CSV table of N, CA, C and O in Angstrom, one decimal:
chain,number,residue,atom,x,y,z
A,103,MET,N,-45.6,246.5,-37.9
A,103,MET,CA,-44.7,247.2,-38.7
A,103,MET,C,-45.5,248.0,-39.2
A,103,MET,O,-46.6,247.8,-40.0
A,104,ALA,N,-44.7,249.5,-39.3
A,104,ALA,CA,-45.6,250.3,-40.4
A,104,ALA,C,-45.6,249.9,-42.1
A,104,ALA,O,-44.8,249.7,-42.2
A,105,PRO,N,-46.5,250.3,-42.5
A,105,PRO,CA,-46.1,250.4,-44.3
A,105,PRO,C,-45.2,251.6,-44.4
A,105,PRO,O,-44.7,252.6,-44.0
A,106,MET,N,-44.7,251.1,-45.9
A,106,MET,CA,-43.6,251.8,-46.5
A,106,MET,C,-44.6,252.8,-47.5
A,106,MET,O,-45.2,252.6,-47.9
A,107,ASP,N,-44.1,254.0,-46.9
A,107,ASP,CA,-44.4,254.9,-48.0
A,107,ASP,C,-43.7,254.7,-49.8
A,107,ASP,O,-44.6,255.2,-50.6
A,108,GLU,N,-42.6,254.7,-50.0
A,108,GLU,CA,-41.8,254.9,-50.9
A,108,GLU,C,-40.7,253.4,-50.6
A,108,GLU,O,-40.5,252.6,-49.8
A,109,ILE,N,-40.5,253.4,-51.8
A,109,ILE,CA,-39.7,252.3,-52.3
A,109,ILE,C,-38.0,253.0,-53.3
A,109,ILE,O,-38.8,253.7,-54.1
A,110,PHE,N,-36.8,253.0,-52.8
A,110,PHE,CA,-36.0,253.7,-54.0
A,110,PHE,C,-35.3,252.4,-54.5
A,110,PHE,O,-34.9,251.2,-53.9
A,111,ILE,N,-35.2,252.7,-55.6
A,111,ILE,CA,-34.4,251.6,-56.5
A,111,ILE,C,-32.9,252.1,-57.4
A,111,ILE,O,-33.1,253.4,-57.5
A,112,THR,N,-32.0,251.3,-57.2
A,112,THR,CA,-30.8,252.0,-58.0
A,112,THR,C,-30.2,251.1,-58.8
A,112,THR,O,-30.6,249.7,-58.4
A,113,SER,N,-29.9,251.7,-59.9
A,113,SER,CA,-29.2,250.7,-61.2
A,113,SER,C,-27.8,251.5,-61.7
A,113,SER,O,-28.4,252.7,-61.6
A,114,THR,N,-27.1,250.4,-61.6
A,114,THR,CA,-26.2,251.3,-62.2
A,114,THR,C,-25.3,250.5,-63.4
A,114,THR,O,-25.2,249.1,-62.7
A,115,ARG,N,-24.6,250.3,-64.2
A,115,ARG,CA,-24.0,250.1,-65.3
A,115,ARG,C,-23.0,250.5,-66.2
A,115,ARG,O,-23.6,251.4,-67.0
A,116,VAL,N,-21.8,250.7,-65.5
A,116,VAL,CA,-21.0,251.7,-66.2
A,116,VAL,C,-19.2,250.8,-65.6
A,116,VAL,O,-19.3,250.7,-64.8
A,117,GLU,N,-19.2,251.0,-67.1
A,117,GLU,CA,-17.6,249.6,-67.0
A,117,GLU,C,-16.3,250.4,-66.7
A,117,GLU,O,-15.2,249.6,-66.5
A,118,GLY,N,-16.7,251.8,-67.0
A,118,GLY,CA,-15.2,252.3,-66.0
A,118,GLY,C,-15.6,253.9,-65.9
A,118,GLY,O,-16.4,254.5,-66.7
A,119,GLN,N,-14.3,254.5,-65.3
A,119,GLN,CA,-14.8,256.0,-65.2
A,119,GLN,C,-14.3,256.6,-66.8
A,119,GLN,O,-14.5,258.2,-66.4
A,120,HIS,N,-13.1,255.9,-67.3
A,120,HIS,CA,-13.1,256.9,-68.9
A,120,HIS,C,-13.4,256.3,-70.0
A,120,HIS,O,-13.4,255.7,-70.8
A,121,GLY,N,-15.1,256.8,-70.5
A,121,GLY,CA,-15.8,256.6,-71.2
A,121,GLY,C,-17.1,255.6,-71.2
A,121,GLY,O,-16.9,254.8,-70.2
A,122,SER,N,-18.0,256.0,-72.0
A,122,SER,CA,-19.5,254.7,-71.6
A,122,SER,C,-19.7,254.1,-72.7
A,122,SER,O,-19.0,254.6,-74.0
A,123,LYS,N,-20.2,253.0,-72.7
A,123,LYS,CA,-20.8,252.6,-73.5
A,123,LYS,C,-22.4,252.5,-73.9
A,123,LYS,O,-22.8,252.7,-73.2
A,124,PRO,N,-22.6,252.0,-75.2
A,124,PRO,CA,-24.3,252.5,-75.2
A,124,PRO,C,-25.1,251.5,-74.0
A,124,PRO,O,-24.4,250.2,-73.7
A,125,GLY,N,-25.7,251.8,-72.9
A,125,GLY,CA,-26.6,251.1,-72.6
A,125,GLY,C,-26.5,251.4,-70.7
A,125,GLY,O,-26.8,251.1,-69.8
A,126,ASP,N,-24.8,251.5,-70.6
A,126,ASP,CA,-24.5,252.4,-69.5
A,126,ASP,C,-25.5,253.3,-69.1
A,126,ASP,O,-25.7,254.1,-69.8
A,127,HIS,N,-25.4,253.1,-67.6
A,127,HIS,CA,-26.1,254.1,-67.2
A,127,HIS,C,-26.2,254.2,-65.5
A,127,HIS,O,-25.5,253.1,-65.1
A,128,SER,N,-26.6,255.0,-65.0
A,128,SER,CA,-26.8,255.3,-63.1
A,128,SER,C,-27.6,256.0,-63.0
A,128,SER,O,-28.3,257.3,-63.6
A,129,MET,N,-28.6,255.5,-61.6
A,129,MET,CA,-29.9,256.0,-62.0
A,129,MET,C,-30.4,255.9,-60.5
A,129,MET,O,-30.0,254.6,-59.7
A,130,ILE,N,-31.3,256.9,-59.6
A,130,ILE,CA,-31.8,256.4,-58.4
A,130,ILE,C,-33.5,256.7,-58.7
A,130,ILE,O,-33.6,257.9,-58.9
A,131,LEU,N,-34.6,255.9,-58.4
A,131,LEU,CA,-35.5,256.2,-58.8
A,131,LEU,C,-36.2,255.9,-57.3
A,131,LEU,O,-36.2,255.4,-56.5
A,132,MET,N,-37.7,256.6,-57.7
A,132,MET,CA,-38.2,256.1,-55.6
A,132,MET,C,-39.8,255.4,-56.4
A,132,MET,O,-40.4,257.0,-57.4
A,133,ARG,N,-39.8,254.6,-55.9
A,133,ARG,CA,-41.9,254.5,-56.2
A,133,ARG,C,-42.2,254.2,-55.3
A,133,ARG,O,-41.7,254.2,-54.2
A,134,LYS,N,-43.7,255.2,-55.4
A,134,LYS,CA,-44.8,255.5,-54.7
A,134,LYS,C,-46.0,255.1,-54.7
A,134,LYS,O,-46.5,255.1,-56.0
A,135,VAL,N,-47.0,254.3,-54.0
A,135,VAL,CA,-48.1,254.5,-54.2
A,135,VAL,C,-49.1,255.8,-54.2
A,135,VAL,O,-49.0,256.1,-53.2
A,136,VAL,N,-49.9,256.2,-55.1
A,136,VAL,CA,-50.1,257.9,-55.2
A,136,VAL,C,-51.9,257.0,-55.6
A,136,VAL,O,-52.3,256.7,-56.4
A,137,GLY,N,-53.1,257.0,-54.5
A,137,GLY,CA,-54.1,256.6,-54.4
A,137,GLY,C,-54.1,254.9,-55.0
A,137,GLY,O,-53.5,254.4,-54.0
A,138,SER,N,-54.1,254.5,-56.1
A,138,SER,CA,-54.6,253.3,-56.6
A,138,SER,C,-53.8,253.1,-57.3
A,138,SER,O,-53.3,251.7,-58.2
A,139,GLU,N,-52.6,253.7,-57.7
A,139,GLU,CA,-51.3,253.6,-58.6
A,139,GLU,C,-50.0,253.1,-58.4
A,139,GLU,O,-49.8,255.0,-57.3
A,140,ALA,N,-49.1,253.1,-58.9
A,140,ALA,CA,-47.8,253.0,-58.4
A,140,ALA,C,-47.1,254.1,-59.9
A,140,ALA,O,-47.3,254.1,-60.9
A,141,VAL,N,-46.2,255.2,-58.7
A,141,VAL,CA,-45.6,256.2,-59.5
A,141,VAL,C,-44.4,256.1,-59.6
A,141,VAL,O,-43.7,256.0,-58.4
A,142,THR,N,-43.2,256.3,-60.5
A,142,THR,CA,-42.3,256.5,-60.3
A,142,THR,C,-41.7,257.8,-60.7
A,142,THR,O,-41.7,258.6,-61.2
A,143,ILE,N,-40.6,258.3,-59.5
A,143,ILE,CA,-40.1,259.6,-59.5
A,143,ILE,C,-38.9,259.5,-59.6
A,143,ILE,O,-38.1,258.8,-58.8
A,144,PRO,N,-38.2,259.9,-60.8
A,144,PRO,CA,-36.9,259.9,-61.0
A,144,PRO,C,-35.9,260.9,-59.6
A,144,PRO,O,-36.4,262.1,-59.5
A,145,ILE,N,-35.4,260.5,-59.3
A,145,ILE,CA,-34.5,261.3,-58.3
A,145,ILE,C,-33.0,261.9,-59.2
A,145,ILE,O,-32.6,263.1,-59.1
A,146,LEU,N,-32.5,260.6,-59.5
A,146,LEU,CA,-31.4,261.2,-60.4
A,146,LEU,C,-31.0,260.2,-61.3
A,146,LEU,O,-31.4,258.9,-61.0
A,147,VAL,N,-30.7,260.3,-62.9
A,147,VAL,CA,-30.7,259.3,-63.7
A,147,VAL,C,-30.1,260.0,-64.7
A,147,VAL,O,-29.7,261.0,-65.4
A,148,ASP,N,-29.1,259.2,-64.9
A,148,ASP,CA,-27.7,259.3,-66.2
A,148,ASP,C,-28.2,258.1,-67.4
A,148,ASP,O,-27.8,257.4,-66.7
A,149,LEU,N,-28.5,258.6,-68.7
A,149,LEU,CA,-28.5,257.5,-69.6
A,149,LEU,C,-27.1,257.6,-70.4
A,149,LEU,O,-27.4,259.3,-71.1
A,150,TYR,N,-26.8,256.8,-70.5
A,150,TYR,CA,-25.5,257.5,-71.5
A,150,TYR,C,-25.7,257.2,-72.9
A,150,TYR,O,-25.9,256.1,-73.3
A,151,ALA,N,-25.8,258.5,-73.8
A,151,ALA,CA,-25.8,257.8,-75.4
A,151,ALA,C,-24.6,258.2,-76.1
A,151,ALA,O,-23.8,259.3,-75.9
A,152,TYR,N,-24.6,257.6,-77.2
A,152,TYR,CA,-24.1,258.6,-78.4
A,152,TYR,C,-24.2,259.2,-79.6
A,152,TYR,O,-25.4,259.0,-79.7
A,153,VAL,N,-23.6,259.9,-80.0
A,153,VAL,CA,-23.8,260.8,-81.0
A,153,VAL,C,-22.7,260.2,-82.0
A,153,VAL,O,-21.6,260.4,-82.3
A,154,GLY,N,-22.8,259.6,-82.9
A,154,GLY,CA,-21.7,259.1,-83.8
A,154,GLY,C,-21.2,257.6,-83.3
A,154,GLY,O,-21.9,257.2,-82.8
A,155,LYS,N,-20.2,258.0,-83.2
A,155,LYS,CA,-19.0,256.8,-82.4
A,155,LYS,C,-18.7,257.4,-81.2
A,155,LYS,O,-17.8,257.0,-80.4
A,156,SER,N,-19.2,258.9,-80.7
A,156,SER,CA,-18.3,259.2,-79.6
A,156,SER,C,-19.6,259.3,-78.4
A,156,SER,O,-20.7,259.8,-78.9
A,157,PRO,N,-19.4,259.0,-77.1
A,157,PRO,CA,-19.9,259.0,-76.1
A,157,PRO,C,-20.3,260.9,-75.6
A,157,PRO,O,-19.4,261.4,-76.1
A,158,ILE,N,-21.4,261.1,-75.5
A,158,ILE,CA,-21.8,262.3,-75.1
A,158,ILE,C,-21.2,262.7,-74.1
A,158,ILE,O,-20.8,264.0,-73.6
A,159,ASN,N,-21.4,262.1,-73.0
A,159,ASN,CA,-20.5,262.1,-71.6
A,159,ASN,C,-19.4,261.2,-71.3
A,159,ASN,O,-19.5,259.9,-71.3
A,160,PRO,N,-18.0,262.1,-71.6
A,160,PRO,CA,-16.9,260.8,-71.8
A,160,PRO,C,-16.8,260.5,-70.1
A,160,PRO,O,-15.4,259.1,-70.0
A,161,PHE,N,-17.3,260.9,-69.3
A,161,PHE,CA,-16.5,260.9,-67.8
A,161,PHE,C,-17.7,260.5,-67.1
A,161,PHE,O,-18.4,261.8,-66.5
A,162,PRO,N,-18.5,259.3,-67.2
A,162,PRO,CA,-19.9,259.2,-66.6
A,162,PRO,C,-19.7,259.1,-64.6
A,162,PRO,O,-18.6,259.0,-64.0
A,163,CYS,N,-20.6,259.5,-64.1
A,163,CYS,CA,-20.9,259.7,-62.7
A,163,CYS,C,-21.5,258.4,-62.4
A,163,CYS,O,-22.5,257.7,-63.4
A,164,THR,N,-21.3,258.0,-61.4
A,164,THR,CA,-22.0,256.5,-60.7
A,164,THR,C,-22.8,257.3,-59.6
A,164,THR,O,-22.2,257.9,-58.7
A,165,TYR,N,-24.1,256.6,-59.0
A,165,TYR,CA,-25.0,257.2,-57.8
A,165,TYR,C,-25.1,256.2,-57.0
A,165,TYR,O,-25.6,254.7,-57.4
A,166,SER,N,-25.2,256.5,-55.9
A,166,SER,CA,-25.9,255.9,-54.6
A,166,SER,C,-26.4,255.9,-53.8
A,166,SER,O,-26.2,257.4,-52.8
A,167,ILE,N,-26.9,255.6,-52.7
A,167,ILE,CA,-27.6,256.1,-51.6
A,167,ILE,C,-26.6,256.1,-50.5
A,167,ILE,O,-26.5,254.4,-50.0
A,168,GLY,N,-26.8,257.0,-49.8
A,168,GLY,CA,-26.2,257.3,-48.7
A,168,GLY,C,-26.5,256.6,-47.5
A,168,GLY,O,-26.3,255.9,-46.8
A,169,ASN,N,-28.1,257.5,-47.4
A,169,ASN,CA,-29.1,257.2,-45.9
A,169,ASN,C,-30.2,257.8,-46.0
A,169,ASN,O,-30.5,258.7,-47.1
A,170,PHE,N,-31.0,257.4,-45.5
A,170,PHE,CA,-32.5,257.6,-45.5
A,170,PHE,C,-32.9,258.3,-43.9
A,170,PHE,O,-32.4,257.8,-43.0
A,171,ILE,N,-33.0,259.4,-44.1
A,171,ILE,CA,-33.1,260.6,-42.0
A,171,ILE,C,-33.7,261.7,-42.4
A,171,ILE,O,-33.9,262.3,-43.9
A,172,ASP,N,-34.5,262.5,-41.8
A,172,ASP,CA,-34.8,263.5,-41.3
A,172,ASP,C,-33.6,264.2,-40.5
A,172,ASP,O,-33.7,264.7,-39.8
A,173,LEU,N,-32.9,265.1,-41.5
A,173,LEU,CA,-31.8,265.8,-41.4
A,173,LEU,C,-32.7,266.7,-40.5
A,173,LEU,O,-31.7,267.2,-39.2
A,174,ASN,N,-33.2,267.6,-40.6
A,174,ASN,CA,-33.4,268.7,-39.5
A,174,ASN,C,-34.9,268.6,-39.0
A,174,ASN,O,-35.1,269.8,-38.4
A,175,GLN,N,-34.8,267.5,-39.0
A,175,GLN,CA,-36.5,267.4,-38.1
A,175,GLN,C,-37.7,268.2,-38.0
A,175,GLN,O,-38.1,268.2,-37.1
A,176,ASP,N,-38.0,268.0,-39.4
A,176,ASP,CA,-39.0,268.6,-40.0
A,176,ASP,C,-39.9,267.7,-40.0
A,176,ASP,O,-41.1,268.1,-40.7
A,177,GLY,N,-40.3,266.5,-40.4
A,177,GLY,CA,-41.2,264.9,-40.5
A,177,GLY,C,-41.2,265.0,-41.8
A,177,GLY,O,-41.9,264.4,-42.4
A,178,VAL,N,-40.4,265.6,-42.8
A,178,VAL,CA,-39.8,265.4,-44.1
A,178,VAL,C,-38.4,264.5,-44.3
A,178,VAL,O,-37.3,264.8,-43.9
A,179,LEU,N,-38.9,263.5,-45.6
A,179,LEU,CA,-37.8,263.0,-45.5
A,179,LEU,C,-36.7,262.8,-46.4
A,179,LEU,O,-36.9,263.9,-47.6
A,180,GLU,N,-35.9,263.5,-46.1
A,180,GLU,CA,-34.3,263.4,-47.0
A,180,GLU,C,-33.6,261.7,-47.2
A,180,GLU,O,-33.3,261.2,-46.6
A,181,VAL,N,-33.0,262.2,-48.5
A,181,VAL,CA,-32.4,261.0,-48.5
A,181,VAL,C,-30.5,261.8,-48.9
A,181,VAL,O,-30.7,262.8,-50.1
A,182,THR,N,-29.9,261.3,-48.5
A,182,THR,CA,-28.5,261.6,-49.5
A,182,THR,C,-28.4,260.9,-50.2
A,182,THR,O,-28.4,259.2,-50.1
A,183,VAL,N,-26.9,261.0,-51.0
A,183,VAL,CA,-26.6,260.3,-52.1
A,183,VAL,C,-25.1,261.0,-52.5
A,183,VAL,O,-25.1,262.3,-52.8
A,184,GLN,N,-24.5,260.3,-52.8
A,184,GLN,CA,-23.2,260.0,-52.9
A,184,GLN,C,-23.1,259.7,-54.6
A,184,GLN,O,-23.6,258.9,-55.2
A,185,PHE,N,-22.2,260.7,-55.3
A,185,PHE,CA,-21.4,260.3,-56.7
A,185,PHE,C,-20.0,260.1,-56.7
A,185,PHE,O,-19.5,260.9,-56.2
A,186,GLU,N,-19.5,259.5,-57.7
A,186,GLU,CA,-18.3,259.5,-58.1
A,186,GLU,C,-18.4,259.4,-59.8
A,186,GLU,O,-18.8,259.1,-60.0
A,187,ARG,N,-17.1,260.6,-60.4
A,187,ARG,CA,-17.0,260.3,-61.4
A,187,ARG,C,-15.3,260.2,-61.3
A,187,ARG,O,-14.4,260.8,-60.5
A,188,TRP,N,-15.0,260.2,-62.9
A,188,TRP,CA,-13.4,259.8,-63.2
A,188,TRP,C,-12.7,261.9,-62.1
A,188,TRP,O,-13.1,263.1,-62.6
A,189,GLU,N,-11.6,261.2,-61.4
A,189,GLU,CA,-11.2,262.7,-61.0
A,189,GLU,C,-12.0,263.7,-59.9
A,189,GLU,O,-12.3,264.9,-60.1
A,190,GLY,N,-13.1,263.2,-59.7
A,190,GLY,CA,-14.2,263.7,-59.0
A,190,GLY,C,-15.5,263.2,-57.7
A,190,GLY,O,-15.6,261.8,-58.1
A,191,PHE,N,-15.6,263.6,-57.2
A,191,PHE,CA,-17.2,262.6,-56.1
A,191,PHE,C,-17.5,264.0,-55.4
A,191,PHE,O,-17.2,265.2,-55.4
A,192,GLY,N,-18.8,263.4,-54.8
A,192,GLY,CA,-19.6,264.4,-54.0
A,192,GLY,C,-20.6,263.8,-53.5
A,192,GLY,O,-20.9,262.6,-53.0
A,193,ALA,N,-21.7,264.7,-52.9
A,193,ALA,CA,-22.6,264.1,-52.7
A,193,ALA,C,-24.0,265.0,-52.3
A,193,ALA,O,-23.8,266.4,-52.8
A,194,SER,N,-25.3,264.4,-52.0
A,194,SER,CA,-26.3,265.3,-52.6
A,194,SER,C,-27.6,265.1,-51.5
A,194,SER,O,-27.8,263.9,-51.0
A,195,VAL,N,-28.1,266.3,-51.0
A,195,VAL,CA,-29.3,265.8,-50.4
A,195,VAL,C,-30.9,266.4,-50.8
A,195,VAL,O,-30.8,267.6,-51.6
A,196,PHE,N,-31.6,265.0,-50.9
A,196,PHE,CA,-32.9,265.2,-51.8
A,196,PHE,C,-34.0,265.2,-50.8
A,196,PHE,O,-33.9,264.5,-50.0
A,197,GLN,N,-34.6,266.4,-50.5
A,197,GLN,CA,-36.3,266.3,-49.8
A,197,GLN,C,-36.9,265.5,-50.6
A,197,GLN,O,-37.5,266.0,-51.8
A,198,VAL,N,-37.8,264.9,-49.7
A,198,VAL,CA,-38.9,263.9,-50.4
A,198,VAL,C,-40.6,264.3,-49.8
A,198,VAL,O,-40.5,264.3,-48.3
A,199,ASN,N,-41.0,264.9,-50.3
A,199,ASN,CA,-42.3,265.6,-49.3
A,199,ASN,C,-43.2,265.1,-50.2
A,199,ASN,O,-43.9,265.5,-51.6
A,200,GLY,N,-44.4,263.9,-50.4
A,200,GLY,CA,-45.1,263.5,-51.0
A,200,GLY,C,-44.5,263.2,-52.6
A,200,GLY,O,-43.6,262.5,-52.4
A,201,GLN,N,-44.6,263.6,-53.7
A,201,GLN,CA,-44.6,263.6,-55.0
A,201,GLN,C,-43.5,264.0,-55.7
A,201,GLN,O,-42.6,263.9,-56.1
A,202,ASN,N,-42.8,265.2,-54.8
A,202,ASN,CA,-42.4,266.4,-54.8
A,202,ASN,C,-40.9,265.9,-54.2
A,202,ASN,O,-40.2,265.9,-52.8
A,203,VAL,N,-39.6,265.6,-55.2
A,203,VAL,CA,-37.9,265.7,-54.9
A,203,VAL,C,-37.5,266.7,-55.0
A,203,VAL,O,-37.6,267.0,-56.1
A,204,GLU,N,-36.7,267.3,-54.0
A,204,GLU,CA,-36.3,268.6,-54.6
A,204,GLU,C,-34.5,268.5,-54.1
A,204,GLU,O,-34.9,268.4,-52.6
A,205,GLN,N,-33.6,268.5,-54.7
A,205,GLN,CA,-32.4,268.6,-54.1
A,205,GLN,C,-32.0,270.4,-53.3
A,205,GLN,O,-32.5,271.1,-53.6
A,206,VAL,N,-31.6,269.8,-51.9
A,206,VAL,CA,-31.3,271.0,-50.9
A,206,VAL,C,-30.1,271.4,-50.7
A,206,VAL,O,-29.8,272.1,-50.1
A,207,LEU,N,-29.3,270.3,-51.2
A,207,LEU,CA,-28.4,270.5,-50.6
A,207,LEU,C,-27.2,269.9,-51.6
A,207,LEU,O,-27.2,268.5,-51.8
A,208,GLY,N,-25.5,270.2,-51.7
A,208,GLY,CA,-25.2,269.7,-52.5
A,208,GLY,C,-23.3,269.7,-52.8
A,208,GLY,O,-23.5,271.4,-52.5
A,209,SER,N,-22.6,269.6,-52.6
A,209,SER,CA,-21.2,269.6,-52.9
A,209,SER,C,-20.1,268.4,-53.7
A,209,SER,O,-20.7,267.2,-53.5
A,210,THR,N,-19.3,269.0,-54.5
A,210,THR,CA,-18.9,268.7,-55.3
A,210,THR,C,-17.3,268.4,-55.1
A,210,THR,O,-17.2,269.9,-54.5
A,211,CYS,N,-15.9,267.8,-55.2
A,211,CYS,CA,-14.8,267.6,-55.2
A,211,CYS,C,-14.2,267.2,-56.7
A,211,CYS,O,-14.8,265.8,-56.8
A,212,ILE,N,-13.4,268.1,-56.9
A,212,ILE,CA,-13.3,267.8,-58.3
A,212,ILE,C,-11.7,267.8,-57.7
A,212,ILE,O,-11.1,269.1,-57.7
A,213,ASN,N,-11.1,266.5,-58.5
A,213,ASN,CA,-8.9,266.7,-58.3
A,213,ASN,C,-8.9,267.3,-59.2
A,213,ASN,O,-9.2,267.6,-60.4
A,214,PRO,N,-7.6,268.7,-58.4
A,214,PRO,CA,-7.3,268.7,-59.7
A,214,PRO,C,-6.4,268.5,-60.9
A,214,PRO,O,-6.1,267.5,-60.4
């Protein structure tokens, strides 16, 4: 078995699509050993906060990992991520090259 280079972590706590509560979040992180240290690299992170009694983002997104694949066969890992929010959804592709993570493709559909 080949050693793993990266570990991906997802965490979501959102109780509804209409509003968020303190502590609600959705995130995807990558953990990677660099030298002798573990490094955490955020892919997508939404931490829902409040100003006064109103949420900053009343329609939170939730993220999930779709797939790990080398889409263009260049030897560099791509990660597909799906997201949902009230009256919308979409997907993005992130290229993971060492500690560098870059969104290279994305599409969003918002229901009229």
